[in-house]
Each structure stands twice: as C-alpha cells, then as structure tokens.
Amino acid sequence: PFWRALQALCPEAEPRPPAQPPAPAVWPDSLEPEALGLLPRIPWDGGLAQAWQPGEPSALARLDQFLAGPVNRYANDRDLPADDGTSRLSPHLHWGEISPRRIWAALRALPAGDEAAMQGRQVFLAEIGWREFAHHLLHQFPDMISRPLDRRFERFPWQAGPSADANLRAWQQGRTGIPIVDAGMRQLWHTGWMHNRVRMIVGSLLTKNLRLPWQQGEDWFRDTLVDADEASNSMGWQWIQGSGADAAPYFRIFNPVRQGERFDPAGRYVRQWLPELAQVAKPWIHTPWLAPAGVLAAAGVRLGSHYPEPIVDLAE
C-alpha cells in the first residue's frame, strides 16, 4: 500500500541538486584530519578499501554500470549471492552520495526493454521504495531500532547464558558450521557488506534457530556494515524476527541448507568466502557434516578442526 501511494505522489519527480552553501568569511582554526587519529592502528579494514570507493562520482558510476545491463536481470539475479546482480548502491545511499530521486529519474529515463527487462527495473524500483518505507516507519516509530513494533515480542523467551554468548560469537565470526551462513558473515567482516538474500538467511538462523534477540544482530550489523542505515537495518531485522510491519507470522523460518542449494547451487559463494571448504564436492558443499569421510579427506577437511560442526541441529 505504501508503494502504490508513493508512486501516485511523484512518479516523474526530477532530482534537484542541493544549493551551494556560502563559505564563511573567515575559516576557523582546525586540525588536519590525520591529527585526529581516526584511522585504525591495525589495518583490519583492507577489505573495505578494496571493495568500495566513497564519493558521488563512484556512486554515479556504479549506477550507470548497473543500469547498463544488470538491472534488466535484477528480478532473477538479485537472489544469487555469487553473482554481481545487485546495484550495491546502498552505502552510497546511506551516506548521501546519491539520492533515491536521482535513481528513480535515471531508471525512468531508460529506453523500453523486453518483458524481463521491464520486470527487473520495476522490482529494483520497488526496492528503492522499500528503503523509503523503512524511513517512514522510523519517523513514525523512532524506538523501532531497539523495541519490537509488535510489543508482544518484548516478552519473548530468548536464550541467555554462556552457551547463548558462545553461539553469538560463533555467528559473528562465521563459525556456525553452516556454510551459507558463515560465508555471509565472512563477507560482511571483510567487505563491510553482505548480499541481501544472505542477510535474511543469517538473520533467520540467529533469531529462529539460535533464539537470540534480533537486537544483537542489529547491533552487529550496525557496527560492521558500510550501509548500516538505522531505518533499513532495524526494519530488516524486525521483518526477519516477525515483529515488524509485516503480515507474515513469526514462523517464517529460512532453512539455510535449502536456501544455499537453491541460490548458490554450485557453491561458488561458499567457496569464495570459506576457502577451507573450497575442495568439498558439490553435493555436500552446503552440508559438509553429512559428507562421507572419504569426501572430506579428499577435500582436506576435518570437521571440528578445519571447519566447525554445526552449532545447532536445524531439524530440531
């Protein structure tokens, strides 16, 4: 309903460049940025530097690259984490380096394509609308970054104690023993970004299988994502949890094995981010704990040493 209303309000709105603010007559004394000591002393952020180039020119170049072809396949490719099928504009949107209005106008200016292309464009535009919906929700419910919109979930019996703490650390470090989840968490730590399909998978495991509070996942994402947008982050976690502005009940549970087999069938995403599993044969890449001993030996994998056993029984 929000999306239909938004489209009716400003379907052809053109972007307006911001006015140039006047410079002060006298600049105050200030430090050089290097003197503030803001950069990490240990260069843990090398992967972020490889993955991103901040700034408006990079945002516009990324938009042009996406609109030159990938957007036409977006309806299908957006769910494949091993492929470059998404726009990766979320950090640029978050930091104000490009606006939703500019994306909207650029998309509308494309020449007509075939049915698949038009569908891909419409799905992508709706995702921009989904982001707007998150900001409107946050405006109406400013405490949704820490409290469930459905207040009944404040009484939910979350797991607590040493085992819960250990499970949280294993999840954060990509050591759950469930490959698609661990691949996503490793991608997040290395690049500051995670594929959206995988965000849903890792979020479901944390809240539904490990029964840990969604706020702990939201906190970790806020600390590690380069696109850690307060509105989108909290809305996404409440959607996964089942306590947000969504008609689906709590019992939306992603099976990470089935998700991996469906959206990463050859295991390319898993192999990229979990090099310790790179040689595991395709039938067991998403379930190494079920692989015959000979298969694991041939791949150089010893569960519990090279790669952990699953920390949770998915069937249970």
mmCIF file of C-alpha atoms in Angstrom:
data_model
loop_
_atom_site.group_PDB
_atom_site.id
_atom_site.type_symbol
_atom_site.label_atom_id
_atom_site.label_comp_id
_atom_site.label_asym_id
_atom_site.label_seq_id
_atom_site.Cartn_x
_atom_site.Cartn_y
_atom_site.Cartn_z
ATOM 1 C CA PRO A 1 0.000 0.000 0.000
ATOM 2 C CA PHE A 2 2.822 2.412 0.802
ATOM 3 C CA TRP A 3 4.451 1.718 -2.571
ATOM 4 C CA ARG A 4 1.258 2.304 -4.501
ATOM 5 C CA ALA A 5 0.719 5.602 -2.682
ATOM 6 C CA LEU A 6 4.306 6.706 -3.247
ATOM 7 C CA GLN A 7 4.138 6.033 -6.978
ATOM 8 C CA ALA A 8 0.947 8.069 -7.232
ATOM 9 C CA LEU A 9 2.525 11.030 -5.436
ATOM 10 C CA CYS A 10 5.593 11.724 -7.575
ATOM 11 C CA PRO A 11 6.003 9.334 -10.490
ATOM 12 C CA GLU A 12 8.053 11.736 -12.625
ATOM 13 C CA ALA A 13 9.872 13.723 -9.935
ATOM 14 C CA GLU A 14 13.212 15.041 -11.154
ATOM 15 C CA PRO A 15 16.253 15.277 -8.882
ATOM 16 C CA ARG A 16 17.162 18.730 -7.660
ATOM 17 C CA PRO A 17 20.840 19.440 -6.941
ATOM 18 C CA PRO A 18 21.466 20.925 -3.497
ATOM 19 C CA ALA A 19 22.143 24.627 -3.253
ATOM 20 C CA GLN A 20 25.777 25.527 -2.700
ATOM 21 C CA PRO A 21 26.103 26.924 0.831
ATOM 22 C CA PRO A 22 28.065 30.176 1.154
ATOM 23 C CA ALA A 23 31.578 29.885 2.517
ATOM 24 C CA PRO A 24 32.270 31.584 5.847
ATOM 25 C CA ALA A 25 34.033 34.921 5.698
ATOM 26 C CA VAL A 26 36.773 33.581 7.976
ATOM 27 C CA TRP A 27 37.570 29.922 8.387
ATOM 28 C CA PRO A 28 38.117 28.802 11.986
ATOM 29 C CA ASP A 29 41.366 27.200 13.039
ATOM 30 C CA SER A 30 41.217 23.430 12.750
ATOM 31 C CA LEU A 31 43.307 20.283 12.808
ATOM 32 C CA GLU A 32 44.397 18.284 9.823
ATOM 33 C CA PRO A 33 42.323 15.068 9.604
ATOM 34 C CA GLU A 34 45.434 12.951 10.156
ATOM 35 C CA ALA A 35 45.984 14.630 13.525
ATOM 36 C CA LEU A 36 42.700 13.266 14.848
ATOM 37 C CA GLY A 37 43.968 9.683 14.818
ATOM 38 C CA LEU A 38 40.751 8.275 13.396
ATOM 39 C CA LEU A 39 42.217 5.501 11.262
ATOM 40 C CA PRO A 40 42.678 2.041 12.815
ATOM 41 C CA ARG A 41 46.156 1.245 14.059
ATOM 42 C CA ILE A 42 45.771 -2.363 12.922
ATOM 43 C CA PRO A 43 44.891 -2.416 9.192
ATOM 44 C CA TRP A 44 41.821 -4.639 9.581
ATOM 45 C CA ASP A 45 39.917 -2.523 7.053
ATOM 46 C CA GLY A 46 41.888 -3.509 3.944
ATOM 47 C CA GLY A 47 38.946 -5.435 2.510
ATOM 48 C CA LEU A 48 36.715 -2.375 2.753
ATOM 49 C CA ALA A 49 39.217 -0.298 0.803
ATOM 50 C CA GLN A 50 39.300 -2.957 -1.910
ATOM 51 C CA ALA A 51 35.515 -3.185 -2.144
ATOM 52 C CA TRP A 52 34.435 0.463 -2.059
ATOM 53 C CA GLN A 53 35.360 3.874 -3.412
ATOM 54 C CA PRO A 54 33.411 6.515 -1.480
ATOM 55 C CA GLY A 55 32.089 9.653 -3.159
ATOM 56 C CA GLU A 56 29.422 10.901 -5.532
ATOM 57 C CA PRO A 57 31.421 10.129 -8.719
ATOM 58 C CA SER A 58 31.707 6.483 -7.650
ATOM 59 C CA ALA A 59 28.008 6.359 -6.822
ATOM 60 C CA LEU A 60 27.068 7.714 -10.252
ATOM 61 C CA ALA A 61 29.492 5.358 -11.995
ATOM 62 C CA ARG A 62 28.037 2.391 -10.117
ATOM 63 C CA LEU A 63 24.513 3.490 -11.080
ATOM 64 C CA ASP A 64 25.495 3.789 -14.757
ATOM 65 C CA GLN A 65 27.129 0.355 -14.683
ATOM 66 C CA PHE A 66 24.061 -1.205 -13.096
ATOM 67 C CA LEU A 67 21.590 0.450 -15.479
ATOM 68 C CA ALA A 68 23.685 -0.594 -18.499
ATOM 69 C CA GLY A 69 22.548 -4.206 -18.143
ATOM 70 C CA PRO A 70 22.331 -5.857 -14.712
ATOM 71 C CA VAL A 71 19.105 -4.047 -13.802
ATOM 72 C CA ASN A 72 17.359 -5.855 -16.673
ATOM 73 C CA ARG A 73 18.149 -9.199 -15.000
ATOM 74 C CA TYR A 74 17.575 -7.952 -11.475
ATOM 75 C CA ALA A 75 14.329 -9.828 -10.820
ATOM 76 C CA ASN A 76 16.255 -13.120 -11.005
ATOM 77 C CA ASP A 77 19.892 -12.237 -10.342
ATOM 78 C CA ARG A 78 19.288 -10.284 -7.127
ATOM 79 C CA ASP A 79 18.891 -13.585 -5.242
ATOM 80 C CA LEU A 80 22.211 -15.095 -6.400
ATOM 81 C CA PRO A 81 24.932 -14.099 -3.929
ATOM 82 C CA ALA A 82 27.806 -15.407 -6.077
ATOM 83 C CA ASP A 83 26.862 -13.043 -8.928
ATOM 84 C CA ASP A 84 27.149 -9.273 -9.165
ATOM 85 C CA GLY A 85 23.414 -8.952 -9.673
ATOM 86 C CA THR A 86 22.561 -6.132 -7.268
ATOM 87 C CA SER A 87 23.228 -2.419 -7.530
ATOM 88 C CA ARG A 88 25.494 -2.142 -4.440
ATOM 89 C CA LEU A 89 24.274 1.424 -4.127
ATOM 90 C CA SER A 90 23.189 1.025 -0.508
ATOM 91 C CA PRO A 91 26.371 2.528 1.016
ATOM 92 C CA HIS A 92 26.171 5.489 -1.359
ATOM 93 C CA LEU A 93 22.502 5.981 -0.485
ATOM 94 C CA HIS A 94 23.222 5.735 3.223
ATOM 95 C CA TRP A 95 25.991 8.338 3.126
ATOM 96 C CA GLY A 96 24.041 10.735 0.920
ATOM 97 C CA GLU A 97 26.316 10.355 -2.112
ATOM 98 C CA ILE A 98 23.312 9.617 -4.320
ATOM 99 C CA SER A 99 19.614 10.168 -3.744
ATOM 100 C CA PRO A 100 16.607 7.904 -4.314
ATOM 101 C CA ARG A 101 15.175 10.643 -6.512
ATOM 102 C CA ARG A 102 18.183 10.550 -8.829
ATOM 103 C CA ILE A 103 17.982 6.754 -9.102
ATOM 104 C CA TRP A 104 14.252 6.997 -9.803
ATOM 105 C CA ALA A 105 14.790 9.543 -12.598
ATOM 106 C CA ALA A 106 17.671 7.610 -14.179
ATOM 107 C CA LEU A 107 15.640 4.413 -14.213
ATOM 108 C CA ARG A 108 12.617 6.107 -15.752
ATOM 109 C CA ALA A 109 14.819 7.613 -18.480
ATOM 110 C CA LEU A 110 15.926 4.211 -19.813
ATOM 111 C CA PRO A 111 14.525 3.161 -23.187
ATOM 112 C CA ALA A 112 11.871 0.477 -23.111
ATOM 113 C CA GLY A 113 13.095 -3.114 -22.955
ATOM 114 C CA ASP A 114 11.603 -6.554 -23.223
ATOM 115 C CA GLU A 115 9.265 -8.002 -20.609
ATOM 116 C CA ALA A 116 12.066 -9.409 -18.443
ATOM 117 C CA ALA A 117 13.967 -6.112 -18.506
ATOM 118 C CA MET A 118 10.903 -4.097 -17.542
ATOM 119 C CA GLN A 119 10.176 -6.519 -14.715
ATOM 120 C CA GLY A 120 13.742 -6.233 -13.429
ATOM 121 C CA ARG A 121 13.543 -2.452 -13.440
ATOM 122 C CA GLN A 122 10.216 -2.423 -11.635
ATOM 123 C CA VAL A 123 11.452 -4.823 -8.961
ATOM 124 C CA PHE A 124 14.550 -2.689 -8.409
ATOM 125 C CA LEU A 125 12.478 0.488 -8.190
ATOM 126 C CA ALA A 126 10.259 -1.204 -5.626
ATOM 127 C CA GLU A 127 13.363 -1.977 -3.557
ATOM 128 C CA ILE A 128 14.159 1.737 -3.511
ATOM 129 C CA GLY A 129 10.578 2.214 -2.330
ATOM 130 C CA TRP A 130 11.114 -0.426 0.376
ATOM 131 C CA ARG A 131 14.007 1.661 1.677
ATOM 132 C CA GLU A 132 11.763 4.739 1.749
ATOM 133 C CA PHE A 133 9.166 2.732 3.669
ATOM 134 C CA ALA A 134 11.801 1.968 6.311
ATOM 135 C CA HIS A 135 12.500 5.675 6.788
ATOM 136 C CA HIS A 136 8.812 6.483 7.095
ATOM 137 C CA LEU A 137 8.438 3.726 9.684
ATOM 138 C CA LEU A 138 11.363 5.101 11.682
ATOM 139 C CA HIS A 139 9.814 8.567 11.562
ATOM 140 C CA GLN A 140 6.540 7.240 12.948
ATOM 141 C CA PHE A 141 8.137 4.788 15.409
ATOM 142 C CA PRO A 142 11.548 6.202 16.425
ATOM 143 C CA ASP A 143 12.076 3.476 19.028
ATOM 144 C CA MET A 144 11.867 0.658 16.488
ATOM 145 C CA ILE A 145 15.676 0.486 16.400
ATOM 146 C CA SER A 146 15.549 -1.195 19.804
ATOM 147 C CA ARG A 147 11.917 -2.174 20.529
ATOM 148 C CA PRO A 148 9.723 -4.549 18.508
ATOM 149 C CA LEU A 149 6.866 -2.867 16.680
ATOM 150 C CA ASP A 150 4.719 -5.765 17.865
ATOM 151 C CA ARG A 151 5.091 -5.211 21.599
ATOM 152 C CA ARG A 152 4.168 -8.828 22.393
ATOM 153 C CA PHE A 153 7.708 -9.778 21.399
ATOM 154 C CA GLU A 154 9.104 -7.894 24.380
ATOM 155 C CA ARG A 155 8.074 -10.959 26.375
ATOM 156 C CA PHE A 156 9.689 -13.478 24.012
ATOM 157 C CA PRO A 157 11.753 -16.171 25.811
ATOM 158 C CA TRP A 158 15.155 -15.580 24.241
ATOM 159 C CA GLN A 159 18.102 -17.810 25.051
ATOM 160 C CA ALA A 160 20.591 -16.427 27.564
ATOM 161 C CA GLY A 161 23.689 -17.524 29.426
ATOM 162 C CA PRO A 162 27.185 -18.747 28.477
ATOM 163 C CA SER A 163 26.004 -21.032 25.656
ATOM 164 C CA ALA A 164 23.991 -18.195 24.107
ATOM 165 C CA ASP A 165 27.015 -15.902 24.337
ATOM 166 C CA ALA A 166 29.203 -18.534 22.671
ATOM 167 C CA ASN A 167 26.657 -19.007 19.894
ATOM 168 C CA LEU A 168 26.548 -15.253 19.282
ATOM 169 C CA ARG A 169 30.340 -15.110 18.966
ATOM 170 C CA ALA A 170 30.341 -18.093 16.587
ATOM 171 C CA TRP A 171 27.695 -16.375 14.459
ATOM 172 C CA GLN A 172 29.617 -13.082 14.411
ATOM 173 C CA GLN A 173 32.849 -14.829 13.417
ATOM 174 C CA GLY A 174 31.341 -17.039 10.692
ATOM 175 C CA ARG A 175 31.970 -20.211 12.710
ATOM 176 C CA THR A 176 28.468 -21.700 12.951
ATOM 177 C CA GLY A 177 29.318 -24.783 10.869
ATOM 178 C CA ILE A 178 26.566 -23.893 8.362
ATOM 179 C CA PRO A 179 28.369 -22.811 5.175
ATOM 180 C CA ILE A 180 25.982 -20.278 3.628
ATOM 181 C CA VAL A 181 25.698 -18.501 6.992
ATOM 182 C CA ASP A 182 29.423 -18.479 7.638
ATOM 183 C CA ALA A 183 30.151 -17.285 4.096
ATOM 184 C CA GLY A 184 27.831 -14.331 4.624
ATOM 185 C CA MET A 185 29.372 -13.395 7.951
ATOM 186 C CA ARG A 186 32.880 -13.610 6.489
ATOM 187 C CA GLN A 187 31.835 -11.440 3.532
ATOM 188 C CA LEU A 188 30.430 -8.909 5.994
ATOM 189 C CA TRP A 189 33.625 -8.744 8.046
ATOM 190 C CA HIS A 190 35.914 -8.497 5.018
ATOM 191 C CA THR A 191 33.961 -6.035 2.874
ATOM 192 C CA GLY A 192 31.510 -4.312 5.224
ATOM 193 C CA TRP A 193 28.611 -5.564 3.093
ATOM 194 C CA MET A 194 26.532 -8.692 2.723
ATOM 195 C CA HIS A 195 24.230 -9.859 -0.052
ATOM 196 C CA ASN A 196 20.591 -9.205 0.846
ATOM 197 C CA ARG A 197 19.421 -12.814 0.389
ATOM 198 C CA VAL A 198 22.185 -13.918 2.749
ATOM 199 C CA ARG A 199 21.250 -11.210 5.268
ATOM 200 C CA MET A 200 17.854 -12.878 5.571
ATOM 201 C CA ILE A 201 19.423 -16.324 5.964
ATOM 202 C CA VAL A 202 21.876 -15.317 8.691
ATOM 203 C CA GLY A 203 19.186 -13.310 10.468
ATOM 204 C CA SER A 204 16.806 -16.239 10.485
ATOM 205 C CA LEU A 205 19.442 -18.540 11.938
ATOM 206 C CA LEU A 206 20.233 -16.082 14.739
ATOM 207 C CA THR A 207 16.655 -15.398 15.789
ATOM 208 C CA LYS A 208 14.812 -18.611 14.917
ATOM 209 C CA ASN A 209 17.362 -21.418 15.324
ATOM 210 C CA LEU A 210 19.661 -19.946 17.957
ATOM 211 C CA ARG A 211 16.793 -17.936 19.509
ATOM 212 C CA LEU A 212 18.954 -14.917 20.192
ATOM 213 C CA PRO A 213 17.449 -11.407 20.287
ATOM 214 C CA TRP A 214 17.235 -9.625 16.964
ATOM 215 C CA GLN A 215 18.708 -6.549 18.654
ATOM 216 C CA GLN A 216 22.040 -8.385 18.967
ATOM 217 C CA GLY A 217 22.090 -8.995 15.235
ATOM 218 C CA GLU A 218 21.044 -5.419 14.525
ATOM 219 C CA ASP A 219 23.874 -4.155 16.761
ATOM 220 C CA TRP A 220 26.449 -6.291 14.952
ATOM 221 C CA PHE A 221 25.234 -5.173 11.532
ATOM 222 C CA ARG A 222 25.317 -1.544 12.651
ATOM 223 C CA ASP A 223 28.933 -1.989 13.744
ATOM 224 C CA THR A 224 30.115 -3.781 10.612
ATOM 225 C CA LEU A 225 28.023 -2.689 7.609
ATOM 226 C CA VAL A 226 29.165 0.215 5.457
ATOM 227 C CA ASP A 227 25.462 0.720 4.619
ATOM 228 C CA ALA A 228 24.295 0.441 8.252
ATOM 229 C CA ASP A 229 21.213 2.563 7.812
ATOM 230 C CA GLU A 230 19.239 2.820 11.059
ATOM 231 C CA ALA A 231 15.882 2.575 9.332
ATOM 232 C CA SER A 232 16.632 -0.247 6.894
ATOM 233 C CA ASN A 233 18.687 -2.205 9.408
ATOM 234 C CA SER A 234 16.071 -2.240 12.151
ATOM 235 C CA MET A 235 13.179 -2.826 9.746
ATOM 236 C CA GLY A 236 15.024 -5.722 8.121
ATOM 237 C CA TRP A 237 15.778 -7.371 11.437
ATOM 238 C CA GLN A 238 12.184 -6.963 12.635
ATOM 239 C CA TRP A 239 10.968 -8.426 9.331
ATOM 240 C CA ILE A 240 13.178 -11.486 9.887
ATOM 241 C CA GLN A 241 12.138 -11.736 13.527
ATOM 242 C CA GLY A 242 8.432 -11.406 12.683
ATOM 243 C CA SER A 243 7.791 -8.455 14.982
ATOM 244 C CA GLY A 244 7.719 -5.683 12.381
ATOM 245 C CA ALA A 245 5.303 -4.054 9.954
ATOM 246 C CA ASP A 246 4.619 -7.247 8.062
ATOM 247 C CA ALA A 247 1.650 -9.571 7.791
ATOM 248 C CA ALA A 248 3.705 -12.780 7.945
ATOM 249 C CA PRO A 249 3.699 -14.563 11.303
ATOM 250 C CA TYR A 250 6.685 -15.366 13.495
ATOM 251 C CA PHE A 251 7.067 -18.790 11.910
ATOM 252 C CA ARG A 252 8.867 -17.599 8.803
ATOM 253 C CA ILE A 253 11.985 -19.744 9.168
ATOM 254 C CA PHE A 254 14.623 -19.937 6.458
ATOM 255 C CA ASN A 255 16.245 -23.337 6.049
ATOM 256 C CA PRO A 256 19.854 -22.291 5.362
ATOM 257 C CA VAL A 257 20.687 -25.566 3.623
ATOM 258 C CA ARG A 258 17.747 -25.298 1.220
ATOM 259 C CA GLN A 259 18.492 -21.611 0.675
ATOM 260 C CA GLY A 260 22.108 -22.407 -0.161
ATOM 261 C CA GLU A 261 21.183 -25.219 -2.515
ATOM 262 C CA ARG A 262 18.639 -23.029 -4.293
ATOM 263 C CA PHE A 263 20.507 -19.747 -4.610
ATOM 264 C CA ASP A 264 24.147 -20.943 -4.586
ATOM 265 C CA PRO A 265 23.706 -24.353 -6.258
ATOM 266 C CA ALA A 266 27.332 -24.817 -7.288
ATOM 267 C CA GLY A 267 28.626 -23.420 -4.003
ATOM 268 C CA ARG A 268 30.569 -20.605 -5.679
ATOM 269 C CA TYR A 269 29.668 -18.098 -2.954
ATOM 270 C CA VAL A 270 30.562 -20.539 -0.184
ATOM 271 C CA ARG A 271 33.876 -21.447 -1.814
ATOM 272 C CA GLN A 272 34.785 -17.776 -2.259
ATOM 273 C CA TRP A 273 34.337 -16.860 1.412
ATOM 274 C CA LEU A 274 35.147 -20.220 3.030
ATOM 275 C CA PRO A 275 38.405 -21.299 1.358
ATOM 276 C CA GLU A 276 38.696 -24.159 3.850
ATOM 277 C CA LEU A 277 35.719 -25.780 2.061
ATOM 278 C CA ALA A 278 36.836 -24.907 -1.469
ATOM 279 C CA GLN A 279 37.565 -28.532 -2.436
ATOM 280 C CA VAL A 280 34.401 -30.102 -0.998
ATOM 281 C CA ALA A 281 32.367 -31.800 -3.738
ATOM 282 C CA LYS A 282 29.201 -30.049 -4.877
ATOM 283 C CA PRO A 283 26.660 -32.489 -3.336
ATOM 284 C CA TRP A 284 27.982 -31.700 0.161
ATOM 285 C CA ILE A 285 29.160 -28.105 -0.116
ATOM 286 C CA HIS A 286 26.141 -26.913 1.907
ATOM 287 C CA THR A 287 26.101 -29.925 4.279
ATOM 288 C CA PRO A 288 29.711 -30.934 4.968
ATOM 289 C CA TRP A 289 28.647 -32.670 8.199
ATOM 290 C CA LEU A 290 26.734 -35.185 6.064
ATOM 291 C CA ALA A 291 29.618 -35.855 3.656
ATOM 292 C CA PRO A 292 31.274 -39.299 3.723
ATOM 293 C CA ALA A 293 34.631 -39.397 5.470
ATOM 294 C CA GLY A 294 36.398 -40.068 2.171
ATOM 295 C CA VAL A 295 34.896 -36.946 0.593
ATOM 296 C CA LEU A 296 36.086 -34.765 3.461
ATOM 297 C CA ALA A 297 39.515 -36.367 3.456
ATOM 298 C CA ALA A 298 39.902 -35.764 -0.280
ATOM 299 C CA ALA A 299 38.958 -32.113 0.295
ATOM 300 C CA GLY A 300 41.424 -31.754 3.158
ATOM 301 C CA VAL A 301 38.671 -31.010 5.665
ATOM 302 C CA ARG A 302 38.485 -32.299 9.215
ATOM 303 C CA LEU A 303 35.283 -31.178 10.932
ATOM 304 C CA GLY A 304 35.901 -29.699 14.329
ATOM 305 C CA SER A 305 39.387 -28.636 13.285
ATOM 306 C CA HIS A 306 39.488 -27.076 9.816
ATOM 307 C CA TYR A 307 35.796 -26.250 9.908
ATOM 308 C CA PRO A 308 33.339 -26.485 12.843
ATOM 309 C CA GLU A 309 30.490 -28.893 13.315
ATOM 310 C CA PRO A 310 27.070 -27.157 13.169
ATOM 311 C CA ILE A 311 26.338 -25.371 16.451
ATOM 312 C CA VAL A 312 22.620 -26.095 16.085
ATOM 313 C CA ASP A 313 20.530 -29.029 14.837
ATOM 314 C CA LEU A 314 18.469 -27.474 12.072
ATOM 315 C CA ALA A 315 15.879 -30.242 12.059
ATOM 316 C CA GLU A 316 15.375 -29.921 15.807
#
